[in-house]
Amino acid sequence: MNSNAIKLGPARAPARAMLRATGLDDAAIARPLVAVIHTWTDVSPCNLTLRALAQHVREGVHAGGGTPVEFNTIAVTDGIAMGSDGMRASLASRETIADSIELAVRGHCLDAMVLLVGCDKTIPAAAMAAARLDIPTVVLYGGTILPGHCERDGSDRALTVQDVFEAVGAHAAGRIDDAELHRIESHACPGAGACGGQFTANTMAMVLTFLGLSPLQLNDIPAMHPGKAAAARACGELVMQRLHDGAASPRALLTPASLRNAARAVSATAGSTNAALHLLAIAHEAGVPFDLEEFEAAARHTPVIADLKPGGRYTAAEMFEHGGVALVARELRAAGLIEDVPTVTGRGFFAELDEVETAAQQDVVRPVHAPLKPRGGYSVLYGDLAPDGCIVKLAGHGRERFEGPARVFDFEEAAFAAVQARQVRAGDVVVIRFEGPAGGPGMREMLAVTAALVGQGLGDDVALLTDGRFSGATHGFMVGHVCPEAAHGGPIARLRDGDVVRIDVATRRLDVDADLAARPPARIAPRVATGVLAKYARSVGPASRGAVTAPGPLDAPVDRGIPSVLRVDDALAPA
């Protein structure tokens, strides 16, 4: 056991003394020490249940013969930070969460871990930490929020936080009044759980299932469902089984095949484009070659078959009622679009899938031969403005080409103010730059802007182009992750108002009618000079490679002529 390093032998008496002070006896110290790590906070509904779920995980670890050791790490909630300066902290928090999990587990030489996650960045961070540590690990998603309900025009309308963002735009356009905005705001989020559509949190929870890091079905259970506690206990028991048999370590699960499966599931559900950023980061941590072209291949071969918000009709909780992501997996398997891969249960994904019962009649997920849309919910483009690639989101509209004059803004707030002032017109291409990983810093999401456009009825008539990101709740003709970013002198920094921008999915091009080489790039002063965001800006890589800050197994080590690992015994050995 890893934990023997801190608990065996006379020299470890001080460590054992401190463990005793926490209430552990000889028997508890002798058992495997299992980390139970959660991202609980009461600032948002997304992570609100995780501390309580951790107690059920602890019961499962105890039942399996282990001793649980509980830690808490941070979360930054996008739905609250969105549109504010606080959003710069969101993507950077992914690295901090992964780092803190790694440090807590390494620092205490723990034997296994169960990770409980809720909102957007906590989910990929858990997978990244699992890949780094490569010890027996189970990840459990706290679950989706249930849909809110608001009666309007004689019908009971299901709501998510997406509707509140879009109501802000409708309010600015005079389409709803203060009272109606307040009514939507008051009913959209009825309790605990992460945002309810196939936004980033639910997309990434599904990704964990297809990667095999989470048991099939358990992530689907909504946060407030009575079955969630039993799921948490089962994860505690499961991690002990993996510790005893040594099967299904995270890096054994994170393979090219499982990553491709996950990318195709994202495509089939028109999921968040953030999944591309996060899957690239997870692959980096696992040392698996995986690049942007994998997502283009996934989208070209995998149609949209799930009728989920933001572009569709249903929430994640409603899909759960009919069978959850197993509905998607079954259709993809029937069409030969996914491969069988190992999972954390110790069994293959297809064997697990065969045991899932789903509704006989449902219209949330369609067969691949009768899809909602013939190709996936995103595409990877290159061209004059994105020589290193970008991602266009196709969910919610059928267009594959857009051409119009650029309206250039150097930060999100300026673009949002212009939209709210009704200064953006149909046919415009709104460009928001200096919002990339380094330039933002933090690669903010643009949901406030995109939702305001939708709320004003311009969602299908305006394109948006940015080196930042989009929320999973975004729909419309949106191009994000433009690389190289403006802060690194990318072509987007040379755009000017009025330049005619062409977005063409069929040719996979993002071009402009202007001689960019003849212009100097625009420059802005760094927005953050001190603290964690300044450090992040200096170390973060491009979005096209996952916006990671830590070296991965495939990165060449620097040879400084010293051993990579110096054992304590070696240091104390006599000369």
XYZ file of C-alpha atoms in Angstrom:
575
model
C 0.000 0.000 0.000
C 1.169 3.535 -0.740
C 0.125 4.523 2.770
C 2.691 2.159 4.316
C 5.194 4.937 3.658
C 3.587 7.022 6.423
C 2.410 4.346 8.855
C 4.797 1.355 9.051
C 7.794 1.026 11.313
C 9.191 2.856 14.349
C 10.178 5.905 12.296
C 6.525 6.567 11.440
C 5.357 6.815 15.039
C 4.889 10.620 14.777
C 2.596 10.220 11.751
C 0.609 7.517 13.526
C 0.325 9.743 16.586
C -1.271 12.463 14.505
C -3.620 9.981 12.827
C -4.702 8.771 16.274
C -5.595 12.343 17.194
C -8.212 12.297 14.398
C -9.949 9.319 16.022
C -8.245 6.430 14.198
C -7.140 3.339 16.134
C -4.570 0.680 15.252
C -7.038 -1.231 13.075
C -8.131 1.848 11.135
C -4.543 2.947 10.549
C -3.606 -0.517 9.312
C -6.337 -0.511 6.649
C -5.903 1.153 3.227
C -6.268 4.922 3.464
C -8.755 6.117 0.831
C -9.195 9.762 -0.133
C -12.782 10.994 -0.344
C -12.421 14.340 -2.087
C -15.288 16.658 -2.932
C -15.834 20.144 -4.279
C -18.576 21.087 -1.824
C -19.543 24.724 -1.470
C -22.814 26.383 -0.558
C -22.337 29.281 -2.976
C -24.205 27.461 -5.748
C -26.603 24.544 -6.248
C -24.095 22.585 -8.359
C -21.944 21.347 -5.471
C -24.376 21.737 -2.603
C -24.995 18.027 -1.952
C -21.421 16.783 -2.197
C -20.445 16.985 1.469
C -23.503 14.897 2.378
C -22.755 12.423 -0.423
C -19.228 12.064 0.923
C -20.615 10.540 4.110
C -22.258 7.774 2.063
C -19.001 7.212 0.180
C -17.251 6.872 3.548
C -19.744 4.167 4.543
C -18.931 2.267 1.354
C -15.186 2.557 1.945
C -15.627 1.275 5.520
C -17.763 -1.621 4.282
C -15.046 -2.527 1.783
C -12.321 -2.645 4.421
C -10.781 0.795 4.019
C -10.364 3.925 6.092
C -11.731 7.066 4.436
C -9.799 10.335 4.618
C -11.885 13.328 3.578
C -10.697 16.462 1.770
C -12.448 19.455 0.254
C -11.219 21.480 -2.695
C -12.535 24.547 -4.481
C -15.107 25.283 -7.156
C -15.821 28.355 -9.284
C -19.411 28.367 -10.479
C -19.752 29.617 -14.039
C -23.447 30.436 -13.781
C -22.682 32.967 -11.043
C -19.368 34.273 -12.413
C -20.667 34.555 -15.999
C -20.298 38.001 -17.529
C -18.198 39.296 -14.628
C -14.503 39.634 -13.982
C -14.847 36.578 -11.753
C -15.276 34.392 -14.837
C -11.532 34.715 -15.438
C -11.050 32.363 -12.496
C -13.181 29.560 -13.923
C -10.861 27.730 -16.318
C -7.864 28.447 -14.103
C -9.743 26.719 -11.282
C -9.633 23.464 -13.254
C -5.855 23.413 -12.863
C -6.028 24.389 -9.193
C -8.547 21.636 -8.437
C -6.462 19.000 -10.238
C -3.317 20.264 -8.513
C -4.921 20.255 -5.069
C -6.231 16.708 -5.465
C -2.794 15.565 -6.568
C -1.040 17.339 -3.702
C -3.418 16.072 -1.012
C -3.159 12.466 -2.191
C 0.579 12.481 -2.872
C 1.281 14.383 0.329
C -0.404 11.720 2.447
C 0.626 8.682 0.361
C -2.992 7.558 0.011
C -3.977 4.281 -1.598
C -7.120 5.093 -3.621
C -9.666 7.859 -4.053
C -13.302 8.663 -4.729
C -13.836 12.088 -6.274
C -17.195 13.863 -5.922
C -17.707 16.668 -8.421
C -20.443 19.094 -9.401
C -19.988 22.067 -11.726
C -18.133 22.564 -14.966
C -14.407 22.602 -14.158
C -14.536 20.226 -11.200
C -15.410 17.308 -13.500
C -12.474 17.424 -15.943
C -10.171 18.378 -13.067
C -11.060 15.105 -11.345
C -10.239 13.113 -14.482
C -6.965 15.007 -14.898
C -5.939 14.270 -11.307
C -6.915 10.618 -11.722
C -4.677 10.363 -14.784
C -1.751 11.961 -12.975
C -1.977 9.805 -9.859
C -3.068 6.558 -11.557
C -4.271 4.924 -8.353
C -7.643 3.144 -8.002
C -10.198 5.902 -8.556
C -13.953 6.298 -8.949
C -15.500 9.628 -9.926
C -19.129 10.433 -9.111
C -21.016 13.454 -10.416
C -23.309 15.075 -7.855
C -26.077 15.206 -10.425
C -28.207 17.527 -12.487
C -30.693 20.010 -11.112
C -34.359 19.300 -11.756
C -36.065 21.617 -14.250
C -37.835 24.669 -12.935
C -41.400 25.416 -13.983
C -43.089 28.662 -14.889
C -46.573 28.998 -16.337
C -46.646 31.262 -19.367
C -49.265 31.717 -22.083
C -51.390 28.998 -20.514
C -48.681 26.303 -20.520
C -46.318 24.974 -17.871
C -42.857 25.629 -19.243
C -39.744 23.739 -18.074
C -36.911 26.147 -17.276
C -33.142 26.071 -16.865
C -30.696 28.849 -16.067
C -30.305 29.241 -19.852
C -33.806 30.720 -19.901
C -32.794 33.342 -17.343
C -29.801 34.469 -19.410
C -31.997 34.700 -22.504
C -34.670 36.553 -20.540
C -32.064 39.261 -19.843
C -31.802 39.852 -23.587
C -35.573 39.785 -24.002
C -35.874 42.336 -21.208
C -33.347 44.633 -22.886
C -35.309 44.338 -26.123
C -38.537 45.288 -24.355
C -40.104 41.899 -25.030
C -40.678 41.186 -21.309
C -41.039 43.515 -18.321
C -39.345 43.577 -14.909
C -42.027 41.390 -13.344
C -41.694 38.673 -15.971
C -37.885 38.671 -15.695
C -38.192 38.291 -11.918
C -40.723 35.472 -12.314
C -38.422 33.516 -14.637
C -35.436 34.156 -12.354
C -37.393 32.960 -9.319
C -38.549 29.678 -10.859
C -35.611 28.542 -13.012
C -33.480 26.820 -10.350
C -35.659 24.878 -7.889
C -32.922 23.252 -5.781
C -29.543 21.542 -5.704
C -27.815 20.210 -8.802
C -25.817 21.409 -11.791
C -27.352 23.319 -14.705
C -30.059 21.209 -16.277
C -29.477 21.050 -20.035
C -26.719 19.326 -21.978
C -24.496 22.153 -20.878
C -20.880 21.679 -19.784
C -21.543 19.927 -16.468
C -23.926 17.304 -17.839
C -21.818 16.924 -20.981
C -18.693 16.232 -18.923
C -20.559 13.920 -16.534
C -21.539 11.894 -19.605
C -17.920 12.013 -20.789
C -16.755 10.443 -17.499
C -19.169 7.569 -18.094
C -17.945 6.957 -21.642
C -14.339 7.158 -20.452
C -15.107 4.444 -17.900
C -14.120 6.560 -14.891
C -17.718 6.631 -13.575
C -20.039 3.614 -13.441
C -22.763 3.638 -16.076
C -26.034 5.228 -14.848
C -24.747 6.665 -11.563
C -23.879 10.109 -12.947
C -27.343 10.330 -14.537
C -29.127 10.325 -11.182
C -30.262 13.892 -10.369
C -28.836 15.598 -7.310
C -32.089 15.508 -5.343
C -33.120 11.993 -6.357
C -33.402 9.571 -3.400
C -31.168 7.064 -5.212
C -28.109 9.301 -5.166
C -27.030 8.315 -1.649
C -26.943 4.620 -2.577
C -24.912 5.507 -5.671
C -22.360 7.272 -3.478
C -22.067 4.303 -1.113
C -21.652 1.983 -4.122
C -18.733 4.105 -5.331
C -17.021 3.715 -1.948
C -17.425 -0.056 -2.126
C -16.311 -0.119 -5.759
C -13.051 1.717 -5.183
C -12.162 -0.868 -2.514
C -12.790 -3.679 -5.008
C -10.436 -2.013 -7.488
C -7.835 -1.519 -4.773
C -7.965 -5.200 -3.821
C -7.876 -6.597 -7.381
C -5.605 -3.987 -8.987
C -7.809 -3.755 -12.104
C -8.915 -0.728 -14.098
C -6.509 2.000 -13.045
C -7.318 5.399 -14.601
C -4.604 5.265 -17.261
C -5.776 1.790 -18.273
C -9.195 3.338 -18.918
C -8.037 6.531 -20.631
C -7.224 5.141 -24.070
C -7.616 6.445 -27.630
C -10.735 4.282 -27.933
C -12.428 5.620 -24.788
C -11.526 9.201 -25.706
C -13.014 8.698 -29.180
C -16.154 7.195 -27.620
C -16.495 10.253 -25.407
C -16.009 12.668 -28.317
C -18.707 10.864 -30.293
C -21.103 10.964 -27.359
C -20.574 14.729 -27.129
C -21.323 15.023 -30.839
C -24.433 12.845 -30.614
C -25.878 14.975 -27.819
C -24.842 18.358 -29.281
C -22.945 18.819 -26.040
C -20.758 21.647 -24.873
C -17.780 22.662 -27.012
C -15.903 22.893 -23.711
C -15.710 19.106 -23.881
C -13.071 19.441 -26.609
C -10.928 21.634 -24.370
C -11.306 19.245 -21.439
C -10.811 15.986 -23.343
C -7.584 17.367 -24.789
C -6.432 18.207 -21.250
C -7.380 14.760 -19.907
C -5.560 13.066 -22.783
C -2.517 15.237 -22.083
C -2.448 14.160 -18.437
C -2.854 10.503 -19.417
C -0.124 10.670 -22.060
C -2.498 9.681 -24.868
C -2.016 11.314 -28.299
C -5.293 13.095 -29.093
C -5.805 16.304 -31.054
C -8.471 18.616 -32.470
C -8.969 16.503 -35.583
C -10.453 13.744 -33.417
C -13.386 16.054 -32.709
C -13.899 16.860 -36.365
C -13.945 13.145 -37.170
C -16.414 12.535 -34.338
C -18.753 15.266 -35.556
C -18.598 14.209 -39.201
C -19.445 10.597 -38.430
C -21.858 11.056 -35.531
C -25.207 12.794 -36.044
C -27.148 14.567 -33.299
C -29.607 12.036 -31.879
C -30.424 13.511 -28.435
C -33.107 16.204 -28.258
C -31.534 18.075 -25.351
C -31.306 21.713 -24.369
C -29.881 24.186 -25.284
C -30.828 23.432 -28.887
C -33.473 20.804 -28.127
C -36.501 20.251 -25.912
C -35.454 18.133 -22.941
C -33.361 18.513 -19.808
C -30.892 15.957 -18.440
C -33.324 15.037 -15.660
C -35.976 14.200 -18.240
C -33.526 12.005 -20.160
C -32.693 10.224 -16.875
C -36.372 9.317 -16.447
C -36.253 7.419 -19.753
C -32.901 5.666 -19.296
C -30.158 8.310 -19.209
C -27.019 8.296 -21.303
C -27.450 4.547 -21.863
C -30.028 5.582 -24.479
C -27.305 7.413 -26.370
C -24.764 4.623 -25.891
C -27.136 1.953 -27.217
C -27.854 3.850 -30.410
C -24.171 4.577 -30.989
C -23.263 0.926 -30.400
C -26.017 -0.266 -32.756
C -24.578 1.973 -35.467
C -21.006 0.801 -34.830
C -19.924 4.280 -33.742
C -18.376 3.345 -30.385
C -16.042 0.559 -29.258
C -16.182 -1.673 -26.224
C -13.757 -0.401 -23.584
C -12.910 -1.364 -19.990
C -14.567 0.517 -17.138
C -13.985 1.167 -13.471
C -16.471 -1.583 -12.603
C -13.979 -4.154 -13.900
C -16.304 -5.075 -16.756
C -16.544 -3.841 -20.322
C -18.742 -0.904 -21.253
C -20.957 -3.043 -23.479
C -21.495 -5.625 -20.733
C -22.617 -2.846 -18.410
C -24.851 -1.432 -21.138
C -26.587 -4.774 -21.670
C -27.907 -4.692 -18.102
C -29.524 -1.250 -18.282
C -33.278 -1.036 -18.601
C -34.595 1.864 -20.656
C -38.069 3.083 -21.547
C -39.710 1.181 -24.378
C -41.259 4.369 -25.741
C -39.379 7.670 -25.615
C -38.480 10.496 -27.963
C -35.535 12.045 -26.128
C -32.979 10.014 -28.103
C -33.491 8.911 -31.697
C -31.867 6.135 -33.743
C -28.757 7.075 -35.687
C -30.589 6.323 -38.961
C -33.255 8.938 -38.095
C -31.295 11.725 -36.393
C -32.280 15.225 -35.428
C -29.341 16.559 -37.437
C -27.178 14.636 -39.909
C -23.872 15.729 -38.389
C -22.611 16.425 -34.903
C -23.064 19.598 -32.925
C -19.701 21.223 -33.693
C -16.954 21.448 -36.298
C -13.246 22.285 -36.278
C -12.222 25.069 -38.682
C -8.925 26.587 -39.795
C -8.111 29.469 -42.150
C -6.895 33.066 -42.205
C -8.177 33.804 -38.717
C -7.473 30.455 -37.045
C -4.354 28.805 -38.467
C -4.129 26.559 -35.390
C -7.845 25.801 -35.302
C -11.115 26.853 -33.692
C -14.469 25.258 -32.875
C -17.820 26.299 -34.315
C -20.958 25.323 -32.419
C -23.763 24.151 -34.703
C -26.453 23.229 -32.157
C -29.759 25.055 -32.437
C -29.515 26.106 -36.075
C -29.084 24.474 -39.442
C -26.674 26.923 -41.035
C -23.196 25.960 -42.180
C -22.145 29.284 -43.679
C -22.149 32.858 -42.461
C -20.626 35.998 -43.957
C -20.774 39.509 -42.585
C -18.915 42.598 -41.403
C -16.869 42.340 -38.228
C -17.842 44.265 -35.100
C -14.631 44.079 -33.067
C -14.453 44.324 -29.263
C -11.379 43.851 -27.087
C -13.279 42.473 -24.084
C -16.602 40.840 -23.317
C -18.174 43.696 -21.354
C -17.876 46.063 -24.331
C -19.616 43.546 -26.581
C -22.375 42.935 -24.028
C -22.984 46.676 -23.646
C -23.279 47.054 -27.427
C -25.749 44.183 -27.623
C -27.844 45.562 -24.772
C -27.832 48.997 -26.435
C -29.211 47.359 -29.620
C -26.097 48.386 -31.578
C -25.558 44.922 -33.075
C -27.546 44.254 -36.225
C -28.595 41.161 -38.137
C -25.758 40.046 -40.386
C -22.952 41.238 -38.094
C -20.053 39.057 -36.984
C -19.366 40.055 -33.381
C -15.663 39.530 -32.585
C -14.563 39.387 -28.942
C -10.798 39.060 -28.618
C -8.127 39.197 -25.895
C -10.284 36.713 -23.970
C -8.118 33.630 -24.608
C -6.393 31.485 -21.964
C -3.463 33.890 -21.596
C -5.076 37.125 -22.769
C -8.212 36.984 -20.648
C -6.613 35.595 -18.680
C -8.771 32.546 -18.149
C -10.690 32.191 -21.426
C -14.045 33.472 -20.191
C -17.308 32.054 -21.508
C -19.536 34.377 -23.515
C -22.976 33.195 -22.417
C -24.067 36.659 -21.306
C -23.474 37.971 -24.838
C -24.846 34.988 -26.743
C -27.928 34.686 -24.535
C -28.618 38.410 -24.909
C -28.490 38.013 -28.701
C -30.911 35.080 -28.539
C -33.184 37.009 -26.197
C -33.323 39.852 -28.719
C -34.256 37.448 -31.514
C -30.856 37.647 -33.220
C -29.590 34.161 -32.363
C -29.770 32.906 -35.947
C -28.888 36.220 -37.601
C -25.623 37.151 -35.896
C -22.381 35.190 -35.664
C -19.942 35.502 -32.785
C -16.203 34.873 -33.025
C -13.851 34.762 -30.039
C -10.583 33.419 -28.680
C -12.567 32.807 -25.492
C -15.109 30.065 -24.839
C -18.827 29.447 -24.934
C -21.010 28.071 -22.210
C -22.621 24.724 -22.854
C -25.894 26.666 -22.673
C -24.937 28.672 -25.761
C -26.701 28.113 -29.024
C -26.529 30.021 -32.293
C -23.728 30.464 -34.869
C -20.766 30.719 -32.519
C -17.037 30.216 -33.146
C -14.727 29.918 -30.161
C -11.259 28.750 -29.077
C -9.672 30.717 -31.967
C -5.934 29.895 -32.043
C -3.491 31.527 -31.867
C -5.220 33.912 -29.491
C -4.984 37.692 -29.821
C -2.661 38.050 -26.822
C -0.122 35.880 -28.638
C -0.372 37.928 -31.830
C -2.846 35.657 -33.597
C -4.560 36.926 -36.756
C -7.706 37.791 -34.777
C -5.652 40.643 -33.273
C -5.375 42.208 -36.761
C -9.110 42.351 -37.477
C -10.837 45.729 -37.803
C -14.453 46.844 -37.834
C -16.029 46.267 -41.237
C -13.704 43.470 -42.380
C -15.863 40.829 -44.071
C -15.554 37.526 -42.211
C -16.565 34.197 -43.783
C -17.397 31.118 -41.721
C -17.782 28.009 -43.888
C -18.336 24.647 -42.214
C -18.381 22.723 -45.497
C -14.857 23.840 -46.392
C -13.780 24.065 -42.733
C -12.548 27.618 -43.202
C -12.610 30.825 -41.160
C -11.397 33.597 -43.448
C -11.472 37.357 -43.868
C -11.352 39.705 -46.865
C -8.416 41.776 -45.653
C -4.636 41.819 -45.938
C -3.930 40.982 -42.312
C -0.187 40.662 -42.888
C -0.006 44.367 -43.752
C -1.424 45.388 -40.370
C 0.190 45.415 -36.954
C -1.675 43.390 -34.335
C -3.721 45.242 -31.758
C -2.268 45.092 -28.270
C -3.658 45.677 -24.805
C -1.995 45.963 -21.417
C -2.085 42.785 -19.299
C -5.294 42.774 -17.289
C -3.783 41.001 -14.298
C -0.262 41.648 -13.020
C -0.151 39.692 -9.766
C -1.523 36.593 -8.115
C -2.731 33.283 -9.456
C -4.186 34.619 -12.717
C -0.915 36.315 -13.643
C 0.897 33.056 -12.943
C -1.717 31.197 -14.993
C -1.340 33.598 -17.939
C 2.411 32.971 -18.031
C 2.142 29.187 -17.923
C -1.046 28.240 -19.789
C -0.824 26.581 -23.188
C -3.094 27.164 -26.194
C -6.729 26.091 -26.298
C -5.937 23.868 -29.282
C -3.961 21.668 -26.871
C -6.349 21.839 -23.919
C -5.131 25.039 -22.205
C -3.078 23.020 -19.730
C -0.415 24.332 -17.383
C 1.228 21.115 -16.172
C 3.625 18.948 -18.217
C 2.255 15.580 -19.228
C 3.820 12.122 -19.649
C 4.509 12.741 -23.334
C 6.403 15.982 -22.678
C 10.169 15.524 -22.864
C 11.758 15.764 -19.401
C 14.575 18.188 -18.790
C 17.786 16.306 -17.967
C 19.574 18.175 -15.211
C 21.881 15.300 -14.318
C 20.072 14.391 -11.078
C 17.739 11.473 -10.291
C 14.083 12.195 -11.007
C 13.112 10.588 -7.669
C 15.313 10.744 -4.583
C 14.265 8.198 -1.976
C 14.514 9.086 1.701
C 16.416 5.819 2.318
C 18.979 6.829 -0.305
C 19.465 10.235 1.270
C 20.025 8.699 4.720
C 22.276 5.846 3.569
C 25.859 5.925 4.873
C 28.474 7.147 2.438
